[in-house]
Coordinates of C-alpha atoms and ligand atoms in Angstrom, one line a residue:
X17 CA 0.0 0.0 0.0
X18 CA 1.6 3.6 -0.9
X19 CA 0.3 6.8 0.9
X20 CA -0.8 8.5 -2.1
X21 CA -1.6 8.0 -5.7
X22 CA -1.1 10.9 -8.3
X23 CA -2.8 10.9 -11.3
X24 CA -1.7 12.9 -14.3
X25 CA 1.9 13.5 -14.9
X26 CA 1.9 16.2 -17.2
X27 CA 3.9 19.6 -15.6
X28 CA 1.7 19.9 -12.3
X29 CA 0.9 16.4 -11.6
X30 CA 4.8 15.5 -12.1
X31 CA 5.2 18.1 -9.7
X32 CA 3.2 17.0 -7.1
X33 CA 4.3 13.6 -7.0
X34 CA 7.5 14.8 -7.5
X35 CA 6.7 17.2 -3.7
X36 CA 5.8 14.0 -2.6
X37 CA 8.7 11.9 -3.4
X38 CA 11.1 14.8 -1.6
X39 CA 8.7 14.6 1.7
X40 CA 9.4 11.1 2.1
X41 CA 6.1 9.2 1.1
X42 CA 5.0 6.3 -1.0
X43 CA 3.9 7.7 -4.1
X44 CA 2.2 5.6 -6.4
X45 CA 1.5 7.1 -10.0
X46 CA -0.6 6.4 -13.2
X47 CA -0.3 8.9 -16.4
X48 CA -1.6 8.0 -20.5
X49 CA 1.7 8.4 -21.9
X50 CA 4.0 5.6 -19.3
X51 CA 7.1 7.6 -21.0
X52 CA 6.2 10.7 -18.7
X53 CA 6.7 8.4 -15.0
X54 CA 10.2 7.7 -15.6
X55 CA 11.9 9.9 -13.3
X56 CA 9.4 10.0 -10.7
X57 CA 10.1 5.8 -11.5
X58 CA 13.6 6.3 -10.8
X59 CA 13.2 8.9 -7.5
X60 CA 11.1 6.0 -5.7
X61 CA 7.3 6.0 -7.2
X62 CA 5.5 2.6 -8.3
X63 CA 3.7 3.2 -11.6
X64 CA 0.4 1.8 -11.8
X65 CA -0.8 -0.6 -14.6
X66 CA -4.3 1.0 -14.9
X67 CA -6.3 3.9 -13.3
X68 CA -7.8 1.5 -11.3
X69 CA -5.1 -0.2 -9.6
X70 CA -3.8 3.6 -8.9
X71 CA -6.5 4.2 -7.0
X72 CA -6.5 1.1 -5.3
X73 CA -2.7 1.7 -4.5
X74 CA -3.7 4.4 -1.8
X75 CA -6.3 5.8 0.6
X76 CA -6.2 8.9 -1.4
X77 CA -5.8 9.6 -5.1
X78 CA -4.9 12.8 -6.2
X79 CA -6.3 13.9 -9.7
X80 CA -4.4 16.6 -11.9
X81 CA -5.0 16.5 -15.7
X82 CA -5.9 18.5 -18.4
X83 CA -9.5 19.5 -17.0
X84 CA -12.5 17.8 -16.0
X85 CA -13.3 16.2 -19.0
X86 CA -10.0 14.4 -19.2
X87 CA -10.6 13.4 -15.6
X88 CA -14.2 12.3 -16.1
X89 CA -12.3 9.9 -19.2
X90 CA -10.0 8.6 -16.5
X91 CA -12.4 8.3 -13.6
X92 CA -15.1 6.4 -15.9
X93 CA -13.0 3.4 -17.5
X94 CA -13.6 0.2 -16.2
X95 CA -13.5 -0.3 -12.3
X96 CA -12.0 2.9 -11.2
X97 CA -15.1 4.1 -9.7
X98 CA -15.5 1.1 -8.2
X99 CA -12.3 1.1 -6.1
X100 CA -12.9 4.7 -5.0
X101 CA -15.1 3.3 -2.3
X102 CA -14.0 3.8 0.9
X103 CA -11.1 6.2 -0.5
X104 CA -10.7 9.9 -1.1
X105 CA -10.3 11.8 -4.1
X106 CA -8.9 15.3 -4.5
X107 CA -8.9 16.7 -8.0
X108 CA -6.6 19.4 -8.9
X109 CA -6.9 19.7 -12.3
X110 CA -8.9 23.1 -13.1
X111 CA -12.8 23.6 -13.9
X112 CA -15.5 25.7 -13.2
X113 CA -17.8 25.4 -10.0
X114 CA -20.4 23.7 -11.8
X115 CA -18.1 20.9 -13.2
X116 CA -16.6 20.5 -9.3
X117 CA -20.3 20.2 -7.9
X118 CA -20.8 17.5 -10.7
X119 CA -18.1 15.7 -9.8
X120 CA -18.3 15.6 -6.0
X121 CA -21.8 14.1 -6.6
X122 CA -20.1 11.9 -9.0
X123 CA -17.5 10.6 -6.3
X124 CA -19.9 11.0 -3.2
X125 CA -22.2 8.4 -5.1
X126 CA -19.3 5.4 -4.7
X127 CA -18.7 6.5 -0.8
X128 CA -16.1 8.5 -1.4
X129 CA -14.6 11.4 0.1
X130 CA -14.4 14.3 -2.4
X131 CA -12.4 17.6 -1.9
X132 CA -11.7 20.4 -4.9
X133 CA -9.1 22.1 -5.2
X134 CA -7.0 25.1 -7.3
X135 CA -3.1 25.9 -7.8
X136 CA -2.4 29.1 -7.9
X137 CA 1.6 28.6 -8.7
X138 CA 3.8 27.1 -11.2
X139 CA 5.1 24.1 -11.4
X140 CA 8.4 25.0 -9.8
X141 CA 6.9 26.4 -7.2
X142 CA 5.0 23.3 -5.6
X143 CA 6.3 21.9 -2.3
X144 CA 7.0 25.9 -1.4
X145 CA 6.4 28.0 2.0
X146 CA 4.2 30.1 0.3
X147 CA 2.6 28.4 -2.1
X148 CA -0.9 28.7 -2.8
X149 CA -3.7 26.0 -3.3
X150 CA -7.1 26.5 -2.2
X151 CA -9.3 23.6 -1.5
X152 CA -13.0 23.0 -0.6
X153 CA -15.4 20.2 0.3
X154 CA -16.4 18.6 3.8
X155 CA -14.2 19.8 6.6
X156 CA -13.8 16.6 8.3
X157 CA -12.5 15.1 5.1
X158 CA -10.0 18.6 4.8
X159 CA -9.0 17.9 7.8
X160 CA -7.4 13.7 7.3
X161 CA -5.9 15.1 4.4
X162 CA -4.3 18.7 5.4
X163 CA -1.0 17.5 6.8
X164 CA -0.8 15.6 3.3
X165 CA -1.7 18.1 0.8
X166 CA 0.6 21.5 2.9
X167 CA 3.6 18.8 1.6
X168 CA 2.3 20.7 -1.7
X169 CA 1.5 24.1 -0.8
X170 CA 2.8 26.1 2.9
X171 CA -0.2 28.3 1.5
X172 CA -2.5 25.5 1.8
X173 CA -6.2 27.3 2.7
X174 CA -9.4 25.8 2.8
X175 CA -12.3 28.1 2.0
X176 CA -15.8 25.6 3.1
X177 CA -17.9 23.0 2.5
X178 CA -19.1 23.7 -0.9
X179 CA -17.2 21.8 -3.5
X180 CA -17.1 24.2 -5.9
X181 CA -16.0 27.6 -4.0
X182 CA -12.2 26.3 -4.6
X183 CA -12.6 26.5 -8.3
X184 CA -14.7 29.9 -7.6
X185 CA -11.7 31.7 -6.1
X186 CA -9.6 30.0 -9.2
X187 CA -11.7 31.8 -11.4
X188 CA -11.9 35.1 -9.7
X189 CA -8.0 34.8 -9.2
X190 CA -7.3 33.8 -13.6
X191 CA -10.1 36.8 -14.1
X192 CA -7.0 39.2 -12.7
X193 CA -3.9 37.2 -14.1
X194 CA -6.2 37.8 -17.6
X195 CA -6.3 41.3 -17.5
X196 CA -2.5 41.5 -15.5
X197 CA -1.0 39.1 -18.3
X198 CA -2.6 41.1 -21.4
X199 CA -0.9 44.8 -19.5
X200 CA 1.9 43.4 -19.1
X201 CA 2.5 42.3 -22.8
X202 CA 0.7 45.8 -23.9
X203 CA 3.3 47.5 -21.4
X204 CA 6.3 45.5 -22.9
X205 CA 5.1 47.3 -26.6
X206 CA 4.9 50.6 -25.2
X207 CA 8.6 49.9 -23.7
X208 CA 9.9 48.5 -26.8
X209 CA 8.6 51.1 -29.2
X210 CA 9.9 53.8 -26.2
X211 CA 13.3 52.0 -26.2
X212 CA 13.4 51.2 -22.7
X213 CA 14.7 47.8 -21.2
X214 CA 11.5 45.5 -21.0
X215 CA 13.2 43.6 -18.1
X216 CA 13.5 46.9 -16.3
X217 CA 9.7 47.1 -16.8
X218 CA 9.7 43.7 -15.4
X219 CA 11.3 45.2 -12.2
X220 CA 9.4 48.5 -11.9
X221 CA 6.0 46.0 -11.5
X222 CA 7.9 43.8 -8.9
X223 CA 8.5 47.3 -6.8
X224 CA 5.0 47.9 -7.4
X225 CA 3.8 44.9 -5.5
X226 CA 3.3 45.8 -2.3
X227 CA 1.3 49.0 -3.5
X228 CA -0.8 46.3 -5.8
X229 CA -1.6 44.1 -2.5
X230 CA -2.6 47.3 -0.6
X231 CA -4.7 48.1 -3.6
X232 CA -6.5 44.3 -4.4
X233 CA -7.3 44.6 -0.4
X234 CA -9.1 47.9 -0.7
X235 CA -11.0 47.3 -4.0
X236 CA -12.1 43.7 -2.1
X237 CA -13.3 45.6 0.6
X238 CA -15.0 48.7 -1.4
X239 CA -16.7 46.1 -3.7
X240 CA -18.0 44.4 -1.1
X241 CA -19.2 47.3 0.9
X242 CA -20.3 49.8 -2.2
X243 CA -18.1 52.3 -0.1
X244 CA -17.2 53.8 -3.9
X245 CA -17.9 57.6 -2.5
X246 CA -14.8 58.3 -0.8
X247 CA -12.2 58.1 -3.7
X248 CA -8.4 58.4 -3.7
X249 CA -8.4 58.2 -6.8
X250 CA -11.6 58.7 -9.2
X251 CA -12.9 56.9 -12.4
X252 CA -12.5 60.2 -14.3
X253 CA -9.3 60.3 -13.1
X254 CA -8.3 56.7 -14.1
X255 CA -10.0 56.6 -17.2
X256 CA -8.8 59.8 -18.6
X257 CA -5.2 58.1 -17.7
X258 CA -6.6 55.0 -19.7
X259 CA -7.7 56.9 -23.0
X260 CA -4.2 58.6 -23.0
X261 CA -2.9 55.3 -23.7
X262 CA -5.1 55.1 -27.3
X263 CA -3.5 58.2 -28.2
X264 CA -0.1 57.2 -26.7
X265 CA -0.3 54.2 -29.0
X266 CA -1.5 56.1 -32.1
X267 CA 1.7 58.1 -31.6
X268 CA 4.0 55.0 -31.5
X269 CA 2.6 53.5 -34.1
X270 CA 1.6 50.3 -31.6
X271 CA -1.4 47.9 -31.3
X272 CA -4.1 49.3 -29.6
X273 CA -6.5 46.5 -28.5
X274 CA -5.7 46.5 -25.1
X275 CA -5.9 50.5 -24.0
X276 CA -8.9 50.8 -26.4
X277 CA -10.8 47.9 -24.4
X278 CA -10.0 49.5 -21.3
X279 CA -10.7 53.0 -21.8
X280 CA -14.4 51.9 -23.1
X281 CA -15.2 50.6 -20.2
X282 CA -13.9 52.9 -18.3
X283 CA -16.0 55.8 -20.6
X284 CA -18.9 53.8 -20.3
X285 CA -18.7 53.9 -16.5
X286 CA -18.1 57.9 -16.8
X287 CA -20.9 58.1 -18.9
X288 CA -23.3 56.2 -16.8
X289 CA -22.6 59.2 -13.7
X290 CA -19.8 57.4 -12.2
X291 CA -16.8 59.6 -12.5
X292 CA -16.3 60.9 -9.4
X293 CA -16.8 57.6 -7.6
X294 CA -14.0 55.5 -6.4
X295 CA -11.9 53.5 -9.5
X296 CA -13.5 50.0 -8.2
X297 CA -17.2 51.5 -9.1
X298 CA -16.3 49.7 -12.5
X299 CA -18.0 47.0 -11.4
X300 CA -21.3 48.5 -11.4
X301 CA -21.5 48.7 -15.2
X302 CA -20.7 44.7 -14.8
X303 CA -23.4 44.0 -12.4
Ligands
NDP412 P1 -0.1 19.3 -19.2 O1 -0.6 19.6 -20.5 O2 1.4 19.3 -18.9 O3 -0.6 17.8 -18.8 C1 -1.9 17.4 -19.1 C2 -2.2 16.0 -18.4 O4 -3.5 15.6 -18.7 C3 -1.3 14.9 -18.9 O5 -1.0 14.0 -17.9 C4 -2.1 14.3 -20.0 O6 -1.7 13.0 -20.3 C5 -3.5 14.3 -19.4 N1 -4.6 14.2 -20.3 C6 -5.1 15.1 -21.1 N2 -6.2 14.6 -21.8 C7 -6.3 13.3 -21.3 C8 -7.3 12.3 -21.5 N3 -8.3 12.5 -22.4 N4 -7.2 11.1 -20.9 C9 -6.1 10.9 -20.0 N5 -5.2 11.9 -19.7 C10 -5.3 13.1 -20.3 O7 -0.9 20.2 -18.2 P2 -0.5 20.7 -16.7 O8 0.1 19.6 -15.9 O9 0.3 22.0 -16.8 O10 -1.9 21.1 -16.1 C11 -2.7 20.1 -15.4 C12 -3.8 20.8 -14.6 O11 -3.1 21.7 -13.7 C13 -4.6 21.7 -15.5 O12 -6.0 21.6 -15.1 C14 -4.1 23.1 -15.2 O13 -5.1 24.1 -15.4 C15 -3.6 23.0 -13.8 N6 -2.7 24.0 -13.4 C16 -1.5 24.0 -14.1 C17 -0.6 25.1 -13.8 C18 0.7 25.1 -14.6 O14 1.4 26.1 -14.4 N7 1.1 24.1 -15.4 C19 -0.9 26.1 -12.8 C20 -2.1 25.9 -12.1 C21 -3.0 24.9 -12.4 P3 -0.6 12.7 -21.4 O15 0.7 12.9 -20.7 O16 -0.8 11.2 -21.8 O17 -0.8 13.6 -22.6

């Protein structure tokens, strides 16, 4: 019997069982393409013959492939379901809430233990102090596995009993990283075209940090409160800085997909009597 099967060796999943291995426990392992086990093989892990005999290996299997429909493929060949009884499952692959909710009642059906969960990190970073995973589903199931799952992530948090609030905060967080990864490559042009190190620009954003925590605190909290009437900075005031970046790309000759997207919604937020409101009273032409 090993302490934990992974399933899905693809980046993440290697890395887990690879956290795993470096911990100290017995991993057991199962992945489509074999080729992809061989150094987890070598570092100590048993590779399973089929998904079912993975999940027999252990009390608890641990799911990360592509998505849920990849893990539905897995989970429904012959038997595995079957020898989930009694066991726990904790899939890690991303989904919405809706496919997470399916899934528990998918898993619950077989009497077995269900939790959800999200990384928010990089491969490299698994096994970390800090790293992130959020994880939902019935406490006293988080609880048997939490001294497993923080050899993953020092960052471990468990946000409730609903199965799918893990893959909620996932979404909400990759809503951000959306908007942050498309700046980022629309601030990289404007360096570029400007002649200024994009690496630099790189750094400047690092510095930037803790002003960007203070700020994703304070817009959580106005949001939540519709306290947008006491502003630091206004939507006119941010959206007039937004619309310079249409022109600012005009004059360098750049793409202008990004800054044009942004300023509309900012201008239609203006235009709907918002201006002098607090920047987070965007939302309001999203609700
Ligand atoms: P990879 O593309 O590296 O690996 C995908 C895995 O899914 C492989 O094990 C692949 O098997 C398997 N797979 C795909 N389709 C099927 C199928 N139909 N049947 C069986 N197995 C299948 O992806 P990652 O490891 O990077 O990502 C895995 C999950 O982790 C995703 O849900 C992703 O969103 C999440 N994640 C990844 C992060 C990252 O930085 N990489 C960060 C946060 C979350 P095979 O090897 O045979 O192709």
């Amino acid at each position: 019997m090993s302490e934990v099967t992974v399933i899905g060796l693809g980046e993440m999943g290697s890395a887990l069982a690879a956290a795993f291995l470096r911990a100290g426990r017995k991993v057991t392992v199962w992945n489509r393409t074999r080729a992809k086990a061989t150094a987890l093989v070598e570092a100590g892990a048993v590779f399973a013959d089929s998904p079912a005999a993975a999940v027999a290996a252990s009390p608890v299997a641990i799911v990360c492939l592509l998505d849920y429909a990849a893990t539905r493929a897995v989970l429904e060949a012959d038997g595995v379901l079957a020898a989930l009884a009694g066991r726990t499952l904790v899939q890690l692959s991303t989904g919405t809430p809706k496919e997470a909710r399916d899934l528990a009642a998918t898993v619950t059906a077989v009497d077995a233990g269900y939790l959800d969960g999200g990384i928010l990190a990089w491969p490299s970073h698994i096994g970390g102090d800090a790293t992130l995973i959020y994880v939902s589903g019935p406490k006293n199931i988080y609880d048997a596995q939490e001294p497993l799952l923080r050899q993953l992530a020092g960052g471990l948090t468990y946000l409730g009993a609903d199965s799918g609030a893990a893959a909620a905060m996932f979404a909400s967080v990759l809503s951000y990283l959306a908007g942050r990864w498309i700046g980022i490559s629309h601030g990289a042009r404007i360096a570029e075209a400007e002649g200024l190190s994009v690496a630099g620009f790189g750094e400047a954003l690092a510095a930037l940090a803790p002003a960007l925590a203070w700020d994703s605190r304070h817009m959580g909290v106005v949001i939540e409160t519709n306290a947008f009437t006491n502003p630091e900075s206004t939507l006119n005031t941010a959206g007039g800085d937004i619309a310079r970046l249409v022109r600012h790309a005009a004059d360098s000759g750049i793409n202008d997909e990004w800054p044009r997207f942004a300023a509309s919604l900012f201008q239609r937020a203006i235009a709907a009597g918002y201006g002098a409101e607090e920047h987070a009273a965007l939302v309001k032409i999203l609700r």
